[in-house]
Amino acid sequence: MKLENQTILVTGATSGIGLAFATRLLAMNNQVIIAGHSAANLADTLASHPGMKGVVVDMGNPDDVERMVRDLSRDYPDLSIVLNSAGIMRQFDLFDQSISLTDLTAEVQTNLKGTIFLTKAILPLLNRQPEAMIVNMSSVLSLMSGADSPVHSASKAGIHMYTDALREQVRAHHANIYVLEMIPSLVSGTKVIGQYGNTLSSRMIRTTLDKVVNAGIKGMERNRSHVDVGFTKLLRQFMKVMPNQITHIWGQSTLKIFLDRRANQK
């Protein structure tokens, strides 16, 4: 797909991966609309990135997502690319009795449900374009769960399965919509990387924002179905031969970092 003179929506674009993609796509002569949950953060991002447009939305609220899509359909009828990058990641000790059941589901609401809500709501608009694209931001944790972040891992695994199913429905309906799943490993320059510190295991699997964006842009231009970035490429091979061992090693490593940090803070 040609990534020039397109109208593009990027969610979760006030920081991290979403902002990096939005910045690159704007520089490629596209009209870029960024969506964020915080009005203040969105205003700051727009002020520091002239040329972008913005919309405030709660991705976990279906009514708010439908409102945003109605506005976008009216104001940007040529919108042809959606990059679902909104997401949060939290660490939980499931044996912590202070955590209520309602505290556990924020990642599912934003990461997974938000992607599902927006995709379903915006399909009619995308289907009217000569060609269109949906890019869903998955994670290395869709292939290998992180024991320190069980709900986040579940949400990313859900995005992976949902994206596969969406792609097959697009094909069955003969829609000219490309569906791409981005699967980066830990990314330097994001909030998530701070949770793991400068340990050997985190250094081994981390990548950079530039590498994620470069790989993503190339994958979008080539209409790829998925793009593995950084350690994800190697992990996919490991998981074919020793999935249980890899999951255990990574899970114990990340969980120890998290629990040790908690103990030191008490």
JSON list of N, CA, C and O in Angstrom, two decimals, residues 199-228:
[
{"chain": "A", "resi": 199, "resn": "THR", "atom": "N", "xyz": [18.34, -5.32, 33.17]},
{"chain": "A", "resi": 199, "resn": "THR", "atom": "CA", "xyz": [18.77, -6.68, 33.41]},
{"chain": "A", "resi": 199, "resn": "THR", "atom": "C", "xyz": [19.25, -7.33, 32.12]},
{"chain": "A", "resi": 199, "resn": "THR", "atom": "O", "xyz": [18.93, -6.87, 31.02]},
{"chain": "A", "resi": 200, "resn": "LEU", "atom": "N", "xyz": [19.98, -8.43, 32.26]},
{"chain": "A", "resi": 200, "resn": "LEU", "atom": "CA", "xyz": [20.48, -9.14, 31.08]},
{"chain": "A", "resi": 200, "resn": "LEU", "atom": "C", "xyz": [19.33, -9.63, 30.21]},
{"chain": "A", "resi": 200, "resn": "LEU", "atom": "O", "xyz": [19.37, -9.48, 28.98]},
{"chain": "A", "resi": 201, "resn": "SER", "atom": "N", "xyz": [18.28, -10.18, 30.83]},
{"chain": "A", "resi": 201, "resn": "SER", "atom": "CA", "xyz": [17.17, -10.71, 30.04]},
{"chain": "A", "resi": 201, "resn": "SER", "atom": "C", "xyz": [16.45, -9.62, 29.27]},
{"chain": "A", "resi": 201, "resn": "SER", "atom": "O", "xyz": [16.08, -9.80, 28.11]},
{"chain": "A", "resi": 202, "resn": "SER", "atom": "N", "xyz": [16.28, -8.44, 29.88]},
{"chain": "A", "resi": 202, "resn": "SER", "atom": "CA", "xyz": [15.61, -7.36, 29.16]},
{"chain": "A", "resi": 202, "resn": "SER", "atom": "C", "xyz": [16.48, -6.80, 28.06]},
{"chain": "A", "resi": 202, "resn": "SER", "atom": "O", "xyz": [15.99, -6.42, 26.99]},
{"chain": "A", "resi": 203, "resn": "ARG", "atom": "N", "xyz": [17.81, -6.73, 28.30]},
{"chain": "A", "resi": 203, "resn": "ARG", "atom": "CA", "xyz": [18.70, -6.22, 27.26]},
{"chain": "A", "resi": 203, "resn": "ARG", "atom": "C", "xyz": [18.72, -7.16, 26.06]},
{"chain": "A", "resi": 203, "resn": "ARG", "atom": "O", "xyz": [18.85, -6.74, 24.91]},
{"chain": "A", "resi": 204, "resn": "MET", "atom": "N", "xyz": [18.57, -8.46, 26.31]},
{"chain": "A", "resi": 204, "resn": "MET", "atom": "CA", "xyz": [18.63, -9.44, 25.23]},
{"chain": "A", "resi": 204, "resn": "MET", "atom": "C", "xyz": [17.44, -9.32, 24.28]},
{"chain": "A", "resi": 204, "resn": "MET", "atom": "O", "xyz": [17.58, -9.60, 23.09]},
{"chain": "A", "resi": 205, "resn": "ILE", "atom": "N", "xyz": [16.28, -8.90, 24.78]},
{"chain": "A", "resi": 205, "resn": "ILE", "atom": "CA", "xyz": [15.10, -8.95, 23.93]},
{"chain": "A", "resi": 205, "resn": "ILE", "atom": "C", "xyz": [14.57, -7.57, 23.53]},
{"chain": "A", "resi": 205, "resn": "ILE", "atom": "O", "xyz": [13.57, -7.48, 22.84]},
{"chain": "A", "resi": 206, "resn": "ARG", "atom": "N", "xyz": [15.27, -6.51, 23.96]},
{"chain": "A", "resi": 206, "resn": "ARG", "atom": "CA", "xyz": [14.73, -5.18, 23.65]},
{"chain": "A", "resi": 206, "resn": "ARG", "atom": "C", "xyz": [15.13, -4.74, 22.24]},
{"chain": "A", "resi": 206, "resn": "ARG", "atom": "O", "xyz": [16.14, -5.19, 21.68]},
{"chain": "A", "resi": 207, "resn": "THR", "atom": "N", "xyz": [14.32, -3.86, 21.69]},
{"chain": "A", "resi": 207, "resn": "THR", "atom": "CA", "xyz": [14.62, -3.25, 20.40]},
{"chain": "A", "resi": 207, "resn": "THR", "atom": "C", "xyz": [14.37, -1.75, 20.53]},
{"chain": "A", "resi": 207, "resn": "THR", "atom": "O", "xyz": [14.05, -1.26, 21.62]},
{"chain": "A", "resi": 208, "resn": "THR", "atom": "N", "xyz": [14.51, -1.01, 19.45]},
{"chain": "A", "resi": 208, "resn": "THR", "atom": "CA", "xyz": [14.36, 0.44, 19.53]},
{"chain": "A", "resi": 208, "resn": "THR", "atom": "C", "xyz": [13.11, 0.89, 18.77]},
{"chain": "A", "resi": 208, "resn": "THR", "atom": "O", "xyz": [12.59, 0.18, 17.91]},
{"chain": "A", "resi": 209, "resn": "LEU", "atom": "N", "xyz": [12.66, 2.08, 19.10]},
{"chain": "A", "resi": 209, "resn": "LEU", "atom": "CA", "xyz": [11.50, 2.65, 18.40]},
{"chain": "A", "resi": 209, "resn": "LEU", "atom": "C", "xyz": [11.76, 2.77, 16.91]},
{"chain": "A", "resi": 209, "resn": "LEU", "atom": "O", "xyz": [10.88, 2.47, 16.10]},
{"chain": "A", "resi": 210, "resn": "ASP", "atom": "N", "xyz": [12.96, 3.19, 16.55]},
{"chain": "A", "resi": 210, "resn": "ASP", "atom": "CA", "xyz": [13.28, 3.34, 15.12]},
{"chain": "A", "resi": 210, "resn": "ASP", "atom": "C", "xyz": [13.15, 2.01, 14.39]},
{"chain": "A", "resi": 210, "resn": "ASP", "atom": "O", "xyz": [12.62, 1.96, 13.27]},
{"chain": "A", "resi": 211, "resn": "LYS", "atom": "N", "xyz": [13.64, 0.93, 15.00]},
{"chain": "A", "resi": 211, "resn": "LYS", "atom": "CA", "xyz": [13.55, -0.37, 14.34]},
{"chain": "A", "resi": 211, "resn": "LYS", "atom": "C", "xyz": [12.10, -0.82, 14.21]},
{"chain": "A", "resi": 211, "resn": "LYS", "atom": "O", "xyz": [11.71, -1.41, 13.19]},
{"chain": "A", "resi": 212, "resn": "VAL", "atom": "N", "xyz": [11.29, -0.56, 15.22]},
{"chain": "A", "resi": 212, "resn": "VAL", "atom": "CA", "xyz": [9.88, -0.93, 15.15]},
{"chain": "A", "resi": 212, "resn": "VAL", "atom": "C", "xyz": [9.19, -0.17, 14.02]},
{"chain": "A", "resi": 212, "resn": "VAL", "atom": "O", "xyz": [8.46, -0.74, 13.21]},
{"chain": "A", "resi": 213, "resn": "VAL", "atom": "N", "xyz": [9.42, 1.14, 13.97]},
{"chain": "A", "resi": 213, "resn": "VAL", "atom": "CA", "xyz": [8.77, 1.96, 12.95]},
{"chain": "A", "resi": 213, "resn": "VAL", "atom": "C", "xyz": [9.27, 1.59, 11.56]},
{"chain": "A", "resi": 213, "resn": "VAL", "atom": "O", "xyz": [8.48, 1.47, 10.61]},
{"chain": "A", "resi": 214, "resn": "ASN", "atom": "N", "xyz": [10.58, 1.43, 11.41]},
{"chain": "A", "resi": 214, "resn": "ASN", "atom": "CA", "xyz": [11.14, 1.06, 10.10]},
{"chain": "A", "resi": 214, "resn": "ASN", "atom": "C", "xyz": [10.54, -0.25, 9.60]},
{"chain": "A", "resi": 214, "resn": "ASN", "atom": "O", "xyz": [10.15, -0.37, 8.42]},
{"chain": "A", "resi": 215, "resn": "ALA", "atom": "N", "xyz": [10.49, -1.25, 10.48]},
{"chain": "A", "resi": 215, "resn": "ALA", "atom": "CA", "xyz": [9.93, -2.55, 10.09]},
{"chain": "A", "resi": 215, "resn": "ALA", "atom": "C", "xyz": [8.45, -2.43, 9.80]},
{"chain": "A", "resi": 215, "resn": "ALA", "atom": "O", "xyz": [7.93, -3.04, 8.85]},
{"chain": "A", "resi": 216, "resn": "GLY", "atom": "N", "xyz": [7.74, -1.62, 10.59]},
{"chain": "A", "resi": 216, "resn": "GLY", "atom": "CA", "xyz": [6.31, -1.46, 10.38]},
{"chain": "A", "resi": 216, "resn": "GLY", "atom": "C", "xyz": [5.98, -0.77, 9.07]},
{"chain": "A", "resi": 216, "resn": "GLY", "atom": "O", "xyz": [5.07, -1.20, 8.34]},
{"chain": "A", "resi": 217, "resn": "ILE", "atom": "N", "xyz": [6.71, 0.28, 8.75]},
{"chain": "A", "resi": 217, "resn": "ILE", "atom": "CA", "xyz": [6.49, 1.00, 7.50]},
{"chain": "A", "resi": 217, "resn": "ILE", "atom": "C", "xyz": [6.75, 0.09, 6.30]},
{"chain": "A", "resi": 217, "resn": "ILE", "atom": "O", "xyz": [5.97, 0.04, 5.34]},
{"chain": "A", "resi": 218, "resn": "LYS", "atom": "N", "xyz": [7.84, -0.68, 6.38]},
{"chain": "A", "resi": 218, "resn": "LYS", "atom": "CA", "xyz": [8.15, -1.59, 5.28]},
{"chain": "A", "resi": 218, "resn": "LYS", "atom": "C", "xyz": [7.05, -2.66, 5.15]},
{"chain": "A", "resi": 218, "resn": "LYS", "atom": "O", "xyz": [6.63, -2.99, 4.03]},
{"chain": "A", "resi": 219, "resn": "GLY", "atom": "N", "xyz": [6.57, -3.17, 6.26]},
{"chain": "A", "resi": 219, "resn": "GLY", "atom": "CA", "xyz": [5.51, -4.16, 6.22]},
{"chain": "A", "resi": 219, "resn": "GLY", "atom": "C", "xyz": [4.22, -3.61, 5.67]},
{"chain": "A", "resi": 219, "resn": "GLY", "atom": "O", "xyz": [3.50, -4.29, 4.93]},
{"chain": "A", "resi": 220, "resn": "MET", "atom": "N", "xyz": [3.90, -2.38, 6.03]},
{"chain": "A", "resi": 220, "resn": "MET", "atom": "CA", "xyz": [2.69, -1.74, 5.51]},
{"chain": "A", "resi": 220, "resn": "MET", "atom": "C", "xyz": [2.78, -1.53, 4.01]},
{"chain": "A", "resi": 220, "resn": "MET", "atom": "O", "xyz": [1.84, -1.79, 3.27]},
{"chain": "A", "resi": 221, "resn": "GLU", "atom": "N", "xyz": [3.93, -1.07, 3.55]},
{"chain": "A", "resi": 221, "resn": "GLU", "atom": "CA", "xyz": [4.11, -0.83, 2.12]},
{"chain": "A", "resi": 221, "resn": "GLU", "atom": "C", "xyz": [4.03, -2.12, 1.31]},
{"chain": "A", "resi": 221, "resn": "GLU", "atom": "O", "xyz": [3.61, -2.12, 0.15]},
{"chain": "A", "resi": 222, "resn": "ARG", "atom": "N", "xyz": [4.42, -3.23, 1.93]},
{"chain": "A", "resi": 222, "resn": "ARG", "atom": "CA", "xyz": [4.43, -4.52, 1.23]},
{"chain": "A", "resi": 222, "resn": "ARG", "atom": "C", "xyz": [3.17, -5.35, 1.51]},
{"chain": "A", "resi": 222, "resn": "ARG", "atom": "O", "xyz": [3.08, -6.50, 1.08]},
{"chain": "A", "resi": 223, "resn": "ASN", "atom": "N", "xyz": [2.22, -4.76, 2.25]},
{"chain": "A", "resi": 223, "resn": "ASN", "atom": "CA", "xyz": [0.95, -5.44, 2.56]},
{"chain": "A", "resi": 223, "resn": "ASN", "atom": "C", "xyz": [1.19, -6.78, 3.26]},
{"chain": "A", "resi": 223, "resn": "ASN", "atom": "O", "xyz": [0.52, -7.78, 2.97]},
{"chain": "A", "resi": 224, "resn": "ARG", "atom": "N", "xyz": [2.12, -6.79, 4.21]},
{"chain": "A", "resi": 224, "resn": "ARG", "atom": "CA", "xyz": [2.41, -8.00, 4.95]},
{"chain": "A", "resi": 224, "resn": "ARG", "atom": "C", "xyz": [1.27, -8.35, 5.90]},
{"chain": "A", "resi": 224, "resn": "ARG", "atom": "O", "xyz": [0.52, -7.47, 6.34]},
{"chain": "A", "resi": 225, "resn": "SER", "atom": "N", "xyz": [1.15, -9.61, 6.26]},
{"chain": "A", "resi": 225, "resn": "SER", "atom": "CA", "xyz": [0.12, -10.02, 7.21]},
{"chain": "A", "resi": 225, "resn": "SER", "atom": "C", "xyz": [0.60, -9.85, 8.65]},
{"chain": "A", "resi": 225, "resn": "SER", "atom": "O", "xyz": [-0.22, -9.61, 9.56]},
{"chain": "A", "resi": 226, "resn": "HIS", "atom": "N", "xyz": [1.91, -9.99, 8.89]},
{"chain": "A", "resi": 226, "resn": "HIS", "atom": "CA", "xyz": [2.46, -9.75, 10.21]},
{"chain": "A", "resi": 226, "resn": "HIS", "atom": "C", "xyz": [3.92, -9.33, 10.08]},
{"chain": "A", "resi": 226, "resn": "HIS", "atom": "O", "xyz": [4.58, -9.67, 9.09]},
{"chain": "A", "resi": 227, "resn": "VAL", "atom": "N", "xyz": [4.38, -8.60, 11.09]},
{"chain": "A", "resi": 227, "resn": "VAL", "atom": "CA", "xyz": [5.76, -8.14, 11.10]},
{"chain": "A", "resi": 227, "resn": "VAL", "atom": "C", "xyz": [6.36, -8.44, 12.47]},
{"chain": "A", "resi": 227, "resn": "VAL", "atom": "O", "xyz": [5.91, -7.89, 13.49]},
{"chain": "A", "resi": 228, "resn": "ASP", "atom": "N", "xyz": [7.33, -9.33, 12.51]},
{"chain": "A", "resi": 228, "resn": "ASP", "atom": "CA", "xyz": [8.08, -9.61, 13.74]},
{"chain": "A", "resi": 228, "resn": "ASP", "atom": "C", "xyz": [9.23, -8.62, 13.83]},
{"chain": "A", "resi": 228, "resn": "ASP", "atom": "O", "xyz": [9.97, -8.41, 12.87]}
]
